[in-house]
Short mmCIF file of C-alpha atoms in Angstrom, two decimals:
data_model
loop_
_atom_site.label_atom_id
_atom_site.label_comp_id
_atom_site.label_asym_id
_atom_site.label_seq_id
_atom_site.Cartn_x
_atom_site.Cartn_y
_atom_site.Cartn_z
CA MET I 1 8.42 6.86 29.87
CA PRO I 2 9.48 4.54 27.03
CA HIS I 3 12.98 3.25 27.67
CA HIS I 4 14.17 3.71 24.06
CA LEU I 5 13.98 7.50 23.98
CA ASP I 6 17.46 8.46 25.14
CA ARG I 7 19.14 5.80 23.04
CA MET I 8 17.10 6.86 20.01
CA ALA I 9 18.16 10.49 20.37
CA GLU I 10 21.83 9.54 20.66
CA ASP I 11 21.58 7.39 17.54
CA LEU I 12 19.89 10.07 15.43
CA VAL I 13 22.47 12.85 15.45
CA LYS I 14 23.46 14.24 12.05
CA ALA I 15 26.94 12.70 12.11
CA LYS I 16 25.49 9.21 12.37
CA LEU I 17 22.72 9.76 9.81
CA GLU I 18 25.37 10.79 7.28
CA ASN I 19 26.64 7.20 7.41
CA TYR I 20 23.40 6.23 5.66
CA TRP I 21 23.23 9.09 3.13
CA PRO I 22 25.62 12.02 2.56
CA GLY I 23 24.27 15.23 4.04
CA PHE I 24 21.34 13.48 5.72
CA GLU I 25 20.17 15.72 8.56
CA PRO I 26 17.21 15.12 10.86
CA VAL I 27 14.07 17.20 10.88
CA ALA I 28 11.89 17.16 13.99
CA TYR I 29 10.64 13.75 15.05
CA ALA I 30 8.17 12.31 17.48
CA LEU I 31 7.61 8.88 18.96
CA TYR I 32 4.12 8.39 20.30
CA ASP I 33 1.74 5.93 21.88
CA LYS I 34 -1.97 6.15 22.64
CA SER I 35 -1.33 8.53 25.56
CA ASN I 36 1.73 10.67 24.91
CA VAL I 37 3.89 12.20 22.21
CA TYR I 38 7.65 12.55 22.75
CA LEU I 39 8.84 15.34 20.49
CA PHE I 40 12.49 15.91 19.57
CA ASN I 41 14.45 18.50 17.59
CA HIS I 42 11.54 20.85 16.93
CA PRO I 43 12.52 24.52 16.40
CA LYS I 44 9.43 25.84 18.18
CA PHE I 45 10.52 24.26 21.44
CA SER I 46 13.73 25.14 23.24
CA ASN I 47 16.24 22.34 22.91
CA ASP I 48 19.16 22.27 25.32
CA SER I 49 20.63 19.29 23.48
CA PRO I 50 19.64 16.91 20.68
CA CYS I 51 18.55 14.46 23.39
CA THR I 52 16.01 16.84 24.94
CA TYR I 53 12.42 15.95 24.25
CA HIS I 54 9.06 17.44 25.11
CA ILE I 55 6.13 15.36 26.27
CA LEU I 56 2.81 16.31 24.72
CA LYS I 57 -0.62 14.77 25.17
CA TRP I 58 -1.52 12.61 22.18
CA ASP I 59 -3.99 14.05 19.70
CA THR I 60 -5.28 13.12 16.27
CA GLU I 61 -2.44 14.86 14.40
CA PHE I 62 -0.27 11.92 15.37
CA THR I 63 -1.67 9.10 13.27
CA ALA I 64 0.27 6.35 11.42
CA ASP I 65 4.00 6.37 10.60
CA THR I 66 4.54 9.33 8.32
CA ILE I 67 5.78 12.90 7.96
CA ILE I 68 3.51 15.72 9.09
CA MET I 69 3.74 19.51 9.33
CA TYR I 70 3.59 19.97 13.09
CA GLU I 71 3.55 23.63 14.10
CA GLU I 72 4.53 24.45 10.50
CA TYR I 73 7.68 22.32 10.56
CA PRO I 74 8.25 18.88 8.97
CA THR I 75 8.09 16.25 11.68
CA ALA I 76 8.61 12.50 11.32
CA ILE I 77 6.21 10.51 13.49
CA VAL I 78 6.24 6.83 14.41
CA ASN I 79 3.83 4.87 16.61
CA MET I 80 5.88 3.02 19.23
CA ASP I 81 3.08 0.53 19.86
CA TYR I 82 3.68 -1.01 16.42
CA TYR I 83 7.22 -2.19 17.18
CA LYS I 84 8.63 -4.62 19.75
CA GLU I 85 12.31 -4.57 18.77
CA TYR I 86 14.54 -1.52 18.87
CA GLU I 87 15.95 -2.12 15.39
CA ASP I 88 12.45 -2.09 13.89
CA LEU I 89 11.47 1.14 15.62
CA PHE I 90 14.80 2.83 14.90
CA SER I 91 14.94 1.91 11.22
CA MET I 92 11.33 3.02 10.65
CA LEU I 93 12.07 6.38 12.24
CA VAL I 94 15.14 6.76 9.99
CA HIS I 95 12.85 5.99 7.03
CA GLU I 96 10.39 8.73 8.00
CA LEU I 97 13.17 11.17 8.83
CA PHE I 98 14.46 10.68 5.30
CA HIS I 99 11.08 11.81 3.99
CA GLY I 100 11.59 14.94 6.09
CA TYR I 101 15.03 15.36 4.54
CA GLN I 102 13.41 15.06 1.09
CA TYR I 103 11.13 17.94 2.10
CA ILE I 104 14.12 20.07 3.13
CA LYS I 105 15.83 19.25 -0.19
CA ASP I 106 12.67 20.33 -2.05
CA GLU I 107 12.05 16.92 -3.63
CA LYS I 108 9.46 17.25 -6.40
CA ARG I 109 9.37 13.79 -7.99
CA PHE I 110 6.10 12.76 -6.34
CA PRO I 111 3.53 10.48 -8.02
CA ASP I 112 -0.15 10.96 -8.73
CA GLU I 113 -1.66 8.59 -6.14
CA MET I 114 -4.73 8.14 -8.34
CA MET I 115 -2.56 6.06 -10.68
CA GLY I 116 -1.82 3.55 -7.94
CA ILE I 117 -5.45 3.10 -6.98
CA THR I 118 -6.61 2.65 -10.59
CA TYR I 119 -3.59 0.51 -11.55
CA PRO I 120 -4.64 -2.19 -14.07
CA LEU I 121 -3.95 -5.82 -13.22
CA SER I 122 -3.75 -6.97 -16.82
CA LYS I 123 -2.24 -10.41 -17.38
CA GLU I 124 0.43 -9.19 -19.77
CA ASN I 125 1.59 -6.41 -17.48
CA VAL I 126 1.74 -8.66 -14.42
CA GLU I 127 3.65 -11.33 -16.36
CA LEU I 128 6.27 -8.86 -17.59
CA ARG I 129 6.47 -7.06 -14.27
CA ASN I 130 7.23 -10.24 -12.34
CA GLN I 131 9.87 -11.28 -14.87
CA GLU I 132 11.33 -7.79 -14.57
CA ARG I 133 11.54 -7.95 -10.77
CA ALA I 134 13.21 -11.38 -10.87
CA ASN I 135 15.93 -9.97 -13.12
CA LEU I 136 16.44 -6.97 -10.84
CA TYR I 137 16.86 -9.33 -7.89
CA CYS I 138 19.35 -11.49 -9.76
CA ALA I 139 21.30 -8.43 -10.90
CA MET I 140 21.74 -7.37 -7.27
CA LEU I 141 22.90 -10.80 -6.05
CA GLU I 142 25.20 -11.58 -9.00
CA ASN I 143 28.91 -11.05 -8.30
CA ASN I 144 30.14 -11.53 -11.87
CA LEU I 145 30.00 -8.08 -13.48
CA ILE I 146 29.24 -9.39 -16.98
CA LYS I 147 26.34 -11.51 -15.74
CA LYS I 148 25.18 -8.65 -13.51
CA LYS I 149 24.93 -6.39 -16.58
CA GLN I 150 23.06 -9.12 -18.45
CA TYR I 151 20.43 -9.33 -15.71
CA LEU I 152 20.26 -5.54 -15.58
CA ASN I 153 19.78 -5.29 -19.35
CA ALA I 154 17.03 -7.91 -19.22
CA PHE I 155 15.31 -5.93 -16.44
CA ILE I 156 15.45 -2.73 -18.52
CA ALA I 157 14.26 -4.42 -21.71
CA LEU I 158 11.23 -5.85 -19.92
CA ARG I 159 10.42 -2.51 -18.34
CA GLU I 160 10.68 -0.70 -21.66
CA LYS I 161 8.26 -3.20 -23.15
CA ARG I 162 5.80 -2.45 -20.36
CA ALA I 163 6.30 1.28 -20.86
CA ALA I 164 5.05 1.01 -24.42
CA LYS I 165 1.74 -0.34 -23.10
CA ILE I 166 1.08 1.39 -19.76
CA GLU I 167 3.28 4.48 -19.86
CA GLU I 168 1.40 6.65 -17.33
CA TYR I 169 1.16 3.80 -14.82
CA LEU I 170 4.83 2.96 -15.25
CA THR I 171 5.60 6.63 -14.58
CA TYR I 172 3.72 6.17 -11.30
CA GLU I 173 5.88 3.15 -10.43
CA LYS I 174 9.10 5.01 -11.25
CA LEU I 175 8.14 7.98 -9.08
CA ILE I 176 7.17 5.77 -6.12
CA GLU I 177 10.53 4.01 -6.49
CA THR I 178 12.31 7.36 -6.54
CA ILE I 179 10.59 8.65 -3.40
CA GLU I 180 10.36 5.45 -1.36
CA GLY I 181 13.36 3.48 -2.63
CA PRO I 182 15.93 5.81 -0.99
CA ALA I 183 13.85 5.87 2.21
CA TRP I 184 13.95 2.08 2.25
CA TYR I 185 17.67 2.22 1.43
CA VAL I 186 18.47 4.24 4.57
CA GLU I 187 16.00 2.09 6.53
CA LEU I 188 17.88 -1.06 5.48
CA LYS I 189 21.22 0.55 6.43
CA ALA I 190 19.84 1.54 9.84
CA TYR I 191 18.23 -1.85 10.43
CA SER I 192 21.39 -3.70 9.45
CA GLU I 193 23.45 -1.58 11.83
CA LYS I 194 21.22 -2.30 14.84
CA SER I 195 20.06 -5.84 14.06
CA PRO I 196 21.83 -8.97 15.31
CA LEU I 197 21.29 -10.47 11.83
CA ASP I 198 24.15 -10.55 9.33
CA TYR I 199 23.87 -8.32 6.24
CA HIS I 200 22.93 -11.16 3.89
CA SER I 201 20.01 -12.11 6.14
CA VAL I 202 18.88 -8.49 6.32
CA LEU I 203 19.07 -8.19 2.54
CA ASN I 204 17.05 -11.38 2.16
CA LYS I 205 14.41 -10.02 4.57
CA TYR I 206 13.98 -6.87 2.46
CA ALA I 207 14.11 -8.84 -0.80
CA GLN I 208 10.96 -10.81 -0.02
CA GLN I 209 8.71 -8.00 -1.20
CA LEU I 210 10.64 -7.85 -4.46
CA ILE I 211 10.41 -11.53 -5.33
CA ASN I 212 7.07 -12.55 -3.79
CA LYS I 213 4.83 -12.37 -6.87
CA TYR I 214 1.61 -12.67 -4.94
CA GLU I 215 2.31 -9.81 -2.54
CA SER I 216 3.92 -7.54 -5.14
CA THR I 217 0.85 -7.87 -7.38
CA SER I 218 -1.57 -7.39 -4.49
CA CYS I 219 0.17 -4.25 -3.20
CA ILE I 220 1.49 -2.36 -6.23
CA ARG I 221 2.46 0.79 -4.34
CA ARG I 222 4.35 -0.98 -1.58
CA SER I 223 6.05 -3.31 -4.07
CA CYS I 224 7.72 -0.27 -5.62
CA TYR I 225 9.54 0.34 -2.33
CA SER I 226 11.58 -2.83 -2.78
CA SER I 227 12.31 -2.31 -6.48
CA GLY I 228 13.45 1.23 -5.62
CA LEU I 229 15.62 -0.11 -2.81
CA PHE I 230 17.33 -2.63 -5.09
CA MET I 231 17.95 0.07 -7.68
CA CYS I 232 19.68 2.11 -4.96
CA LEU I 233 21.82 -0.87 -4.01
CA LEU I 234 22.78 -1.48 -7.65
CA LEU I 235 23.64 2.19 -8.14
CA GLU I 236 25.83 1.97 -5.03
CA GLU I 237 27.81 -0.76 -6.81
CA LEU I 238 27.82 0.58 -10.36
CA SER I 239 28.00 4.33 -9.76
CA PRO I 240 29.66 5.13 -6.42
CA GLY I 241 28.78 8.62 -5.23
CA TRP I 242 25.46 8.67 -7.09
CA MET I 243 23.71 10.02 -3.98
CA GLU I 244 25.73 13.25 -3.93
CA SER I 245 23.74 14.91 -6.72
CA PHE I 246 20.51 12.93 -6.39
CA PHE I 247 18.37 15.85 -5.21
CA ASP I 248 19.69 18.12 -7.95
CA ARG I 249 18.32 15.84 -10.67
CA GLU I 250 14.98 15.43 -12.35
CA GLU I 251 15.60 11.84 -13.42
CA THR I 252 14.03 8.94 -11.60
CA LEU I 253 16.04 6.14 -9.99
CA TYR I 254 15.21 4.01 -13.00
CA ASP I 255 16.59 6.65 -15.36
CA LEU I 256 19.86 6.73 -13.40
CA LEU I 257 20.15 2.96 -13.37
CA LYS I 258 19.36 2.76 -17.07
CA GLN I 259 22.40 4.97 -17.72
CA GLN I 260 24.56 2.21 -16.21
CA SER I 261 23.25 -0.53 -18.44
CA GLY I 262 25.01 0.09 -21.72
CA ASP I 263 23.15 -1.59 -24.57
CA TYR I 264 20.03 -3.59 -23.91
CA MET I 265 18.11 -5.68 -26.40
CA GLU I 266 14.53 -4.62 -26.98
CA HIS I 267 11.99 -7.38 -26.45
CA SER I 268 9.84 -8.24 -29.42
CA THR I 269 6.37 -6.76 -29.56
CA THR I 270 4.77 -10.15 -30.08
CA ASP I 271 2.21 -11.39 -27.60
CA VAL I 272 3.52 -12.29 -24.18
CA LYS I 273 3.05 -15.86 -23.02
CA ILE I 274 1.05 -15.82 -19.79
CA SER I 275 2.21 -18.40 -17.27
CA PRO I 276 -0.26 -20.36 -15.11
CA GLU I 277 1.37 -18.73 -12.07
CA THR I 278 0.49 -15.25 -13.37
CA GLU I 279 -3.14 -16.34 -13.71
CA GLU I 280 -3.01 -17.53 -10.09
CA VAL I 281 -1.32 -14.33 -8.93
CA ILE I 282 -4.02 -12.10 -10.45
CA ASP I 283 -6.81 -14.30 -9.06
CA PHE I 284 -5.13 -14.13 -5.66
CA ALA I 285 -4.89 -10.33 -5.80
CA MET I 286 -8.54 -9.89 -6.79
CA GLU I 287 -9.78 -12.42 -4.25
CA LYS I 288 -7.76 -10.69 -1.56
CA ARG I 289 -9.47 -7.39 -2.39
CA MET I 290 -12.96 -8.89 -2.38
CA LYS I 291 -12.26 -10.74 0.87
CA ALA I 292 -11.21 -7.50 2.56
CA PHE I 293 -14.56 -5.90 1.65
CA GLU I 294 -16.48 -9.00 2.70
CA GLU I 295 -14.74 -9.10 6.07
CA PHE I 296 -15.48 -5.42 6.59
CA ASN I 297 -19.19 -5.94 5.89
CA LYS I 298 -19.36 -8.90 8.31
CA LYS I 299 -18.09 -6.90 11.27
CA ALA I 300 -20.42 -6.62 14.23
CA GLY I 301 -21.80 -3.22 15.05
CA ILE I 302 -23.97 -0.48 13.66
CA HIS I 303 -23.50 0.19 9.96
CA LEU I 304 -23.42 3.93 9.43
CA TYR I 305 -23.69 5.47 5.98
CA ILE I 306 -22.87 9.16 5.54
CA VAL I 307 -24.29 10.35 2.23
CA GLY I 308 -23.59 13.64 0.49
CA GLU I 309 -20.76 15.85 -0.69
CA ILE I 310 -17.59 14.70 1.10
CA MET I 311 -14.01 15.66 0.34
CA ALA I 312 -11.03 13.48 1.32
CA LYS I 313 -8.40 15.71 2.92
CA SER I 314 -5.77 13.11 3.82
CA PHE I 315 -5.37 9.35 3.95
CA ASP I 316 -2.75 6.62 4.01
CA PRO I 317 -2.16 5.53 0.39
CA MET I 318 -0.26 2.49 1.66
CA ASN I 319 -3.43 1.15 3.25
CA ILE I 320 -6.13 1.57 0.61
CA ILE I 321 -7.78 -1.35 -1.16
CA PRO I 322 -9.64 -0.48 -4.38
CA LEU I 323 -12.61 -2.40 -5.78
CA ALA I 324 -14.62 -0.85 -8.63
CA ASP I 325 -15.89 2.54 -7.37
CA ARG I 326 -15.12 1.79 -3.72
CA LEU I 327 -12.00 2.35 -1.64
CA LEU I 328 -11.42 0.59 1.66
CA HIS I 329 -9.30 2.87 3.83
CA LYS I 330 -7.85 0.39 6.30
CA SER I 331 -6.18 2.76 8.76
CA PHE I 332 -7.70 6.24 8.64
CA ILE I 333 -9.18 8.98 6.49
CA LYS I 334 -9.60 12.68 7.19
CA VAL I 335 -12.58 14.19 5.40
CA ARG I 336 -14.35 17.53 5.07
CA MET I 337 -18.12 17.46 5.56
CA ASN I 338 -20.41 20.43 6.16
CA ASN I 339 -17.32 22.69 6.09
CA GLU I 340 -15.78 20.79 9.02
CA ASP I 341 -12.88 18.35 9.14
CA PHE I 342 -13.35 14.90 10.67
CA LEU I 343 -10.67 12.28 11.34
CA ILE I 344 -12.01 8.72 11.14
CA LYS I 345 -9.42 6.44 12.74
CA GLN I 346 -10.89 3.10 11.75
CA PRO I 347 -11.57 1.12 8.59
CA VAL I 348 -14.05 2.90 6.33
CA ILE I 349 -15.32 2.36 2.79
CA ALA I 350 -15.46 5.43 0.58
CA HIS I 351 -17.69 5.41 -2.49
CA VAL I 352 -15.93 7.70 -4.93
CA GLY I 353 -17.02 9.57 -8.03
CA ASP I 354 -14.70 11.79 -10.06
CA GLY I 355 -11.31 11.09 -8.49
CA ILE I 356 -10.37 9.55 -5.17
CA GLN I 357 -10.93 12.76 -3.21
CA ASN I 358 -14.54 13.24 -4.27
CA ILE I 359 -16.65 10.96 -2.08
CA ASN I 360 -20.42 10.56 -2.28
CA LYS I 361 -20.85 8.03 0.53
CA LEU I 362 -18.87 6.80 3.53
CA HIS I 363 -19.61 3.46 5.18
CA LEU I 364 -18.27 2.78 8.66
CA ILE I 365 -19.17 0.38 11.44
CA VAL I 366 -19.43 1.73 14.98
CA GLU I 367 -19.72 -0.12 18.28
CA ASN I 368 -21.89 2.32 20.18
CA VAL I 369 -25.25 3.69 19.09
CA PRO I 370 -24.75 7.31 17.97
CA THR I 371 -26.42 9.97 20.09
CA GLU I 372 -29.34 11.54 18.26
CA THR I 373 -30.24 15.23 18.29
CA ILE I 374 -32.88 17.03 16.26
CA ASP I 375 -30.55 17.67 13.32
CA SER I 376 -27.41 15.59 13.90
CA LEU I 377 -25.76 12.37 15.05
CA ILE I 378 -22.93 12.35 17.58
CA ILE I 379 -20.62 9.45 16.76
CA ASP I 380 -18.01 8.16 19.22
CA GLY I 381 -14.51 8.79 17.91
CA VAL I 382 -15.74 10.86 14.97
CA GLY I 383 -17.77 13.80 16.28
CA GLU I 384 -21.10 15.49 15.61
CA ILE I 385 -22.34 15.27 12.02
CA LYS I 386 -25.24 17.50 11.10
CA GLY I 387 -27.90 16.27 8.71
CA ARG I 388 -31.17 14.40 8.52
CA TYR I 389 -31.03 10.72 9.28
CA LYS I 390 -33.06 7.55 9.14
CA LYS I 391 -32.79 4.24 11.05
CA GLN I 392 -33.49 0.67 10.04
CA GLU I 393 -32.50 -1.97 12.61
CA ASN I 394 -28.70 -1.74 12.94
CA ILE I 395 -28.31 0.51 9.89
CA LEU I 396 -28.17 4.29 10.01
CA HIS I 397 -28.15 6.70 7.09
CA ILE I 398 -27.30 10.35 7.59
CA PHE I 399 -27.72 12.78 4.71
CA ILE I 400 -25.48 15.82 4.93
#
């Protein structure tokens, strides 16, 4: 039995969670490894105390760190094998529990994930975006209120200039910030409370994703977590109590922060000067994508192509790499084929057509030779897929 369970349960009572966010109450949660699931606070199971947990055998429902509907109730899940230190495990569970709290509060400000996967890496947008993020960082660190407002106004002016050019994609950024920024905010609070590091060091740790231009351009979705976090921290300074009515609003975090700015000077609409670093950043991001696909294709094993009408049912948007009409799902994808659902818990390339859910071909690499029947292939870790198939050395095609 993992030794953190009792301590975790004691640390996750409602009274303590409210130190991170007013009214924050825990949904069900589960810590799991490759063998067992330790389930807490679930209404379907009798709970003698908040520290009581139920041990279940692991199954495919428990994949990644996320929020799931387990037995029709929102349940935060975290894989214990990913974390060595208690503060990392604890703060991640607080993060996922907050997503459960958002569900309870009927949060509706969710983004269209298609926007993140088709996000354009234009030079002008990347240049302005990185300038924008630098000003947000400086606004947070600045102690002088006048200078803080100057940095904040510069941040807003740059963002408004981007909005005029990529409005729908900027809406995507603002919605990711609004959903994930507060989750990162409570995560930071929880991490800071349990970590031996001082608060400044913790803040610097979380700031790296805001100010690292290479990583923030390579991972647009995840980079919005840090900008959302820093907006939360600025609102904490400039508008104490802002969290009280947060779930009653339709505005995004950015909208709320913009209300604190006063007047900002609009940037001119003249061409933006592209720095050599921005050129490097974009090249880095594109090369990183291509390298990920190249490394996938070089893996040893049997290359299996599943061809036909396939529907993506669920996936981890944090771990998708786009390249033209292909998506590399790095962690998992759940798909519907032949009116059956299959969970593929390994890297897989999806060739997409109209939208990210409509797949015409899946490419995965398997270690063991699939078992052949008259009209199907049985694939280790995936299941039996019916269809006609053909073989060519270490390549298999199955047509469903």
